[in-house]
Short mmCIF file of C-alpha atoms in Angstrom, two decimals:
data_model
loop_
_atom_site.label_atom_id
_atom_site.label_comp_id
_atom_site.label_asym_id
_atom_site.label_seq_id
_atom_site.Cartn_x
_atom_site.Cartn_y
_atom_site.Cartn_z
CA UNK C 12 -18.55 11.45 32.46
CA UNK C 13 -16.21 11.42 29.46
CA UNK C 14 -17.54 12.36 26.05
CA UNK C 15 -18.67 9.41 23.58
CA UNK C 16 -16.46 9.83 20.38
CA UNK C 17 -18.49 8.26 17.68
CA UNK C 18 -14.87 7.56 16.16
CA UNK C 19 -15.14 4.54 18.64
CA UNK C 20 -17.73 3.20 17.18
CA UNK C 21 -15.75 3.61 13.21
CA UNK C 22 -12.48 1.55 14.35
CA UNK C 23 -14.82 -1.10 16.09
CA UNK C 24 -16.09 -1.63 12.37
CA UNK C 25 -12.88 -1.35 10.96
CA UNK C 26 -11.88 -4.54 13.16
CA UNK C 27 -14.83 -6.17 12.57
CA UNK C 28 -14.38 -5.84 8.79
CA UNK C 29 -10.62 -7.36 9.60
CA UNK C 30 -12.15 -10.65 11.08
CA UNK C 31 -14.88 -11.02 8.65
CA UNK C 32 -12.17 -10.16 5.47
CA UNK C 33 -9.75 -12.87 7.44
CA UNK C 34 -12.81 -15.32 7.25
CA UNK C 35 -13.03 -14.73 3.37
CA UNK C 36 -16.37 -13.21 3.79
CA UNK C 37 -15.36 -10.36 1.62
CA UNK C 38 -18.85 -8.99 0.81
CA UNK C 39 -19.88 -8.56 4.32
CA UNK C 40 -16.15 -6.81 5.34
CA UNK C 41 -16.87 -4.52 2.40
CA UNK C 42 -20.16 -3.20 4.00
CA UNK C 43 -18.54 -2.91 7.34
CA UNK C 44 -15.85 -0.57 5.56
CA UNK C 45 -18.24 0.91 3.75
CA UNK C 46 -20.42 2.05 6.58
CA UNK C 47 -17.53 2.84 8.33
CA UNK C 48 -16.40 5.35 5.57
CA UNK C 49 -20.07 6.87 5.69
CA UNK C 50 -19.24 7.56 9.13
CA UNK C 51 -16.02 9.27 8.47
CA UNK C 52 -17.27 11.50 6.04
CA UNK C 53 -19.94 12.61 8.06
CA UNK C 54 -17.64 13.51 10.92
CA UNK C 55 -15.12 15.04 8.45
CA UNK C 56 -18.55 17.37 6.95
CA UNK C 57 -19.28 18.78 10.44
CA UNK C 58 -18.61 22.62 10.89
CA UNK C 59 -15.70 24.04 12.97
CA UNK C 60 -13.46 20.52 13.32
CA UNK C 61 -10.29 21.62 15.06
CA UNK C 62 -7.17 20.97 12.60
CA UNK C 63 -5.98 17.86 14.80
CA UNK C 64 -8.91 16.11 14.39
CA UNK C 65 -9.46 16.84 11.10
CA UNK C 66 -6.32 15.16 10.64
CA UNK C 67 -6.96 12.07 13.07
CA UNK C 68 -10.00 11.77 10.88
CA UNK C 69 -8.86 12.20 7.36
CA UNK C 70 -6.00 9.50 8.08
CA UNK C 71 -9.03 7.37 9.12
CA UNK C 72 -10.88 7.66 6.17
CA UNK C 73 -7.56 6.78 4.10
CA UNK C 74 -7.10 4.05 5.87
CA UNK C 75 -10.43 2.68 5.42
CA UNK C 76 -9.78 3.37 1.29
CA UNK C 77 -7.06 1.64 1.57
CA UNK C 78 -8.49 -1.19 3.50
CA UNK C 79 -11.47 -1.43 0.91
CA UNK C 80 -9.47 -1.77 -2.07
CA UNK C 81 -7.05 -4.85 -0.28
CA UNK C 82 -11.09 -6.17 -0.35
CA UNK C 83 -11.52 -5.31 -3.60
CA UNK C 84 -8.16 -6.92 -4.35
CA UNK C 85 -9.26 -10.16 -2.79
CA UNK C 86 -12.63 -10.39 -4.95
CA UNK C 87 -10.57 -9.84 -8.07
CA UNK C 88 -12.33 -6.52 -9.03
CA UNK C 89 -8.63 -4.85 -9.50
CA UNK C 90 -10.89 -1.44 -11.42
CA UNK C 91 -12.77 -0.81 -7.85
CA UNK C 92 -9.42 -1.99 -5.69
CA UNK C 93 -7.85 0.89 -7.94
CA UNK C 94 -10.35 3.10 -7.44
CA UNK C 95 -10.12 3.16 -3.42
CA UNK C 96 -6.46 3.30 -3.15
CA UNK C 97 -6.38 6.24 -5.57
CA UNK C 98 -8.87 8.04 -2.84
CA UNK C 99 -7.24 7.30 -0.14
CA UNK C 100 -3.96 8.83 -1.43
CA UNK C 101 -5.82 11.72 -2.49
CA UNK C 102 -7.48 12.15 1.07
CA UNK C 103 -3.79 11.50 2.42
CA UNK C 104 -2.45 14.56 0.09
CA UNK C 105 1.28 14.96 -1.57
CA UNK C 106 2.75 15.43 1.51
CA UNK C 107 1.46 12.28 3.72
CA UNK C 108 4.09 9.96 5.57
CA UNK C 109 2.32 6.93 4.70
CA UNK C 110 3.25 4.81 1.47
CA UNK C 111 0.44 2.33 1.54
CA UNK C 112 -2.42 3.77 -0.80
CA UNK C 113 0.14 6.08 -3.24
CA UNK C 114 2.35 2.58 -3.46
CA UNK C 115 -0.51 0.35 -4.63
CA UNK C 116 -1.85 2.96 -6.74
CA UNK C 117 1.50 3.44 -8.43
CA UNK C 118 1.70 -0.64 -9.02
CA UNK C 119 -1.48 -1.17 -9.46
CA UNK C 120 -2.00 1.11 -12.59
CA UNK C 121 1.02 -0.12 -13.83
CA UNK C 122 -0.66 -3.56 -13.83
CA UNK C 123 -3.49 -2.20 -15.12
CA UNK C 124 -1.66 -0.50 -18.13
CA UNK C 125 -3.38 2.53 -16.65
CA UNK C 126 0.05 4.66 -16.98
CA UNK C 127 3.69 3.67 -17.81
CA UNK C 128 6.65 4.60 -16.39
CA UNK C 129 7.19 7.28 -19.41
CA UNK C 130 4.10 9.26 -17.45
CA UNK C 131 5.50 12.19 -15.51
CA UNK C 132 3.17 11.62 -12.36
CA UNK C 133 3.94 8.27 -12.14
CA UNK C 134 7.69 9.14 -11.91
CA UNK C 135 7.10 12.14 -9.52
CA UNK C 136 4.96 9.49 -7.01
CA UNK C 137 8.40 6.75 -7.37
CA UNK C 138 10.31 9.03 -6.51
CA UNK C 139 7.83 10.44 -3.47
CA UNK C 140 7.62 6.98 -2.00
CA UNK C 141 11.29 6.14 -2.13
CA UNK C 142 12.07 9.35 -0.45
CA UNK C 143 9.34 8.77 2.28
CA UNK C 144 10.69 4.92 2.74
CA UNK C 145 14.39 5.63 2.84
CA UNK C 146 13.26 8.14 5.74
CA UNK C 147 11.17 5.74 7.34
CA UNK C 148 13.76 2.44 7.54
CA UNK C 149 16.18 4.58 8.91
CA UNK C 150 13.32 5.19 11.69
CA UNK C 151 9.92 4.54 12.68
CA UNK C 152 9.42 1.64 10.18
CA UNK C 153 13.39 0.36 10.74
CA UNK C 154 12.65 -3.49 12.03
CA UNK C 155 9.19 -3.46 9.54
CA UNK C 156 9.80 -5.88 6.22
CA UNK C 157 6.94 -4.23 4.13
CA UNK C 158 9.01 -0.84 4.08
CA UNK C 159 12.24 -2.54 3.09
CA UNK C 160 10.43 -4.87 0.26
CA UNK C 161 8.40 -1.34 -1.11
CA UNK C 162 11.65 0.29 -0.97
CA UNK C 163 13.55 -2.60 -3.15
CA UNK C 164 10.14 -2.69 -5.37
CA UNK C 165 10.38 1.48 -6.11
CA UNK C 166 13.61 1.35 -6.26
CA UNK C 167 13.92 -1.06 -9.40
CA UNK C 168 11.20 0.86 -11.08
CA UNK C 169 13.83 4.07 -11.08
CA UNK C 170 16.37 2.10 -12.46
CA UNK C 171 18.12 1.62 -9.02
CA UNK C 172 19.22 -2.23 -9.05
CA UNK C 173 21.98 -2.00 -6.30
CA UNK C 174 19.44 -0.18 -4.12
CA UNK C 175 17.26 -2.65 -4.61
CA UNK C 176 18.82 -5.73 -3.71
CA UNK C 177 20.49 -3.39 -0.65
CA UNK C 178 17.06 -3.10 0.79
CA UNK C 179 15.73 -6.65 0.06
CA UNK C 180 18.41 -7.65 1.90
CA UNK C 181 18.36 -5.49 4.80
CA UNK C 182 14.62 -6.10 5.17
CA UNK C 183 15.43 -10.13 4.99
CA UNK C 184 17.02 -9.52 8.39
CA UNK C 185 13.89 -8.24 9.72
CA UNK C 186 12.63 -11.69 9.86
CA UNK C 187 9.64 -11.97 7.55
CA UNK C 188 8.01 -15.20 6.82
CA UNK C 189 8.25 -16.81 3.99
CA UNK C 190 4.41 -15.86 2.64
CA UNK C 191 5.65 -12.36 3.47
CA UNK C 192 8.50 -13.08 1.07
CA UNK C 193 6.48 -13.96 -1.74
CA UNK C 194 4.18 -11.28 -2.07
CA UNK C 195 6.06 -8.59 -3.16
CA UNK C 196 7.96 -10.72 -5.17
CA UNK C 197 4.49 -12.05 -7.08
CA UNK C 198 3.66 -8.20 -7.47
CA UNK C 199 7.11 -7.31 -9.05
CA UNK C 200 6.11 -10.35 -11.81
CA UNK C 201 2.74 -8.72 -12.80
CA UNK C 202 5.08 -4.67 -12.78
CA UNK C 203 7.59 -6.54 -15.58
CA UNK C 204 5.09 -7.90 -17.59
CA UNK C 205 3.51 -4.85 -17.87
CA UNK C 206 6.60 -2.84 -18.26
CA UNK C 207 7.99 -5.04 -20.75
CA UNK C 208 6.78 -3.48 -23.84
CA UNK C 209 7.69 0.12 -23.43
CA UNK C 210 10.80 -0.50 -20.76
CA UNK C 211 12.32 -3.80 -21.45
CA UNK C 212 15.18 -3.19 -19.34
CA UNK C 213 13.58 -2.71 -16.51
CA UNK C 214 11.68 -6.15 -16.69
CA UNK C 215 14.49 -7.76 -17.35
CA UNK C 216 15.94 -6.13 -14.03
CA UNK C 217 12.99 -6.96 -12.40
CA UNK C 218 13.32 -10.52 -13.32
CA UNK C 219 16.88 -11.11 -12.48
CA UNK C 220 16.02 -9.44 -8.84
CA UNK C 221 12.73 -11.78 -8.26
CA UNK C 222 15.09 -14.94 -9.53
CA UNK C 223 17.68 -13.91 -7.11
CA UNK C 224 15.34 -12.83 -4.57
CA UNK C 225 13.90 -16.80 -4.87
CA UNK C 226 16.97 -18.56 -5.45
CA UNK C 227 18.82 -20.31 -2.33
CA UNK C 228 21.68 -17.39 -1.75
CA UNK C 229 20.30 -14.28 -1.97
CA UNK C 230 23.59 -12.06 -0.89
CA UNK C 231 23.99 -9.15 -2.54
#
């Protein structure tokens, strides 16, 4: 009889939290994730875990941050949506493949006016998560839009405008709907406005790209 892995059990909750956040009932897909993160941490506090699952289960638990603040997100409570992707990069450590939590913590602070592109940290993690998504379109994420749109949105916030459009463009040709069009564009609004104080060239980049990147010929 093969073993029950109680991790089973964690990714069944996950989904369940899924349906129930596609269904708007936010509150109840927050408990799921939350229980589900209980779980993790549990696991993750047991003696003598084996380095590969360690692993399988810290990427777990980052996930499951970074599905609780896309929750948070949705309720509006951007503090606690900051919060969770901020632990879910830290659980995912400097050198992590994935972009997901360090890329919404980046743009969400900036929102927030938490940091500024002046702050050190904030530069070292741009330039982290272009490195990790000009690795990644070249391979596992090639045919994926979200890596070509984070790419074009990191990219403008190092000053890299050609780059930018280059991979908006190349991730157009993925095939992304239009709803998956607008949303990085709606995030790149909120970066400039916050950007425009203290770096008022790069909001003005960032609002030529988002007018080209809505206008009728978007060719680079």
């Amino acid at each position: 009889m093969m073993k029950f892995d109680p991790l089973q059990d964690i990714r069944e909750l996950k989904q369940q939290a899924v349906a129930l956040r596609n269904r708007d009932r936010l509150e109840a897909a927050l408990e799921a994730l939350e229980r589900a993160e209980s779980a993790l941490e549990g696991l993750l506090a047991e003696p003598d875990l084996d380095p590969e699952r360690r692993q399988q289960l810290a990427a777990e638990l980052a996930d499951t941050h970074g599905m609780k603040g896309g929750v948070q997100r949705r309720r509006q409570h951007m503090d606690e949506a900051l919060s969770e992707y901020q632990a879910g990069a830290a659980v995912e450590g400097a050198e992590a493949t994935t972009t997901y939590n360090l890329g919404n913590s980046v743009l969400l602070s900036l929102v927030l006016g938490r940091t500024t592109l002046n702050d050190a940290k904030t530069r070292e993690d741009i330039d982290r998560l272009v490195a990790r998504l000009e690795r990644q379109v070249l391979g596992a994420r090639a045919d994926e839009w979200w890596a070509y749109a984070d790419l074009a949105q990191f990219r403008l916030l190092r000053g890299d405008v050609a780059g930018a459009f280059e991979a908006y463009a190349a991730g157009r040709n993925t095939g992304p709907t239009q709803s998956e069009q607008q949303r990085p564009l709606d995030v790149m609004v909120e970066v400039a406005a916050a950007v425009k104080a203290t770096h008022p060239q790069c909001h003005d980049d960032i609002t030529a790209f988002v007018d080209w990147a809505r206008g009728p010929a978007w060719k680079v």
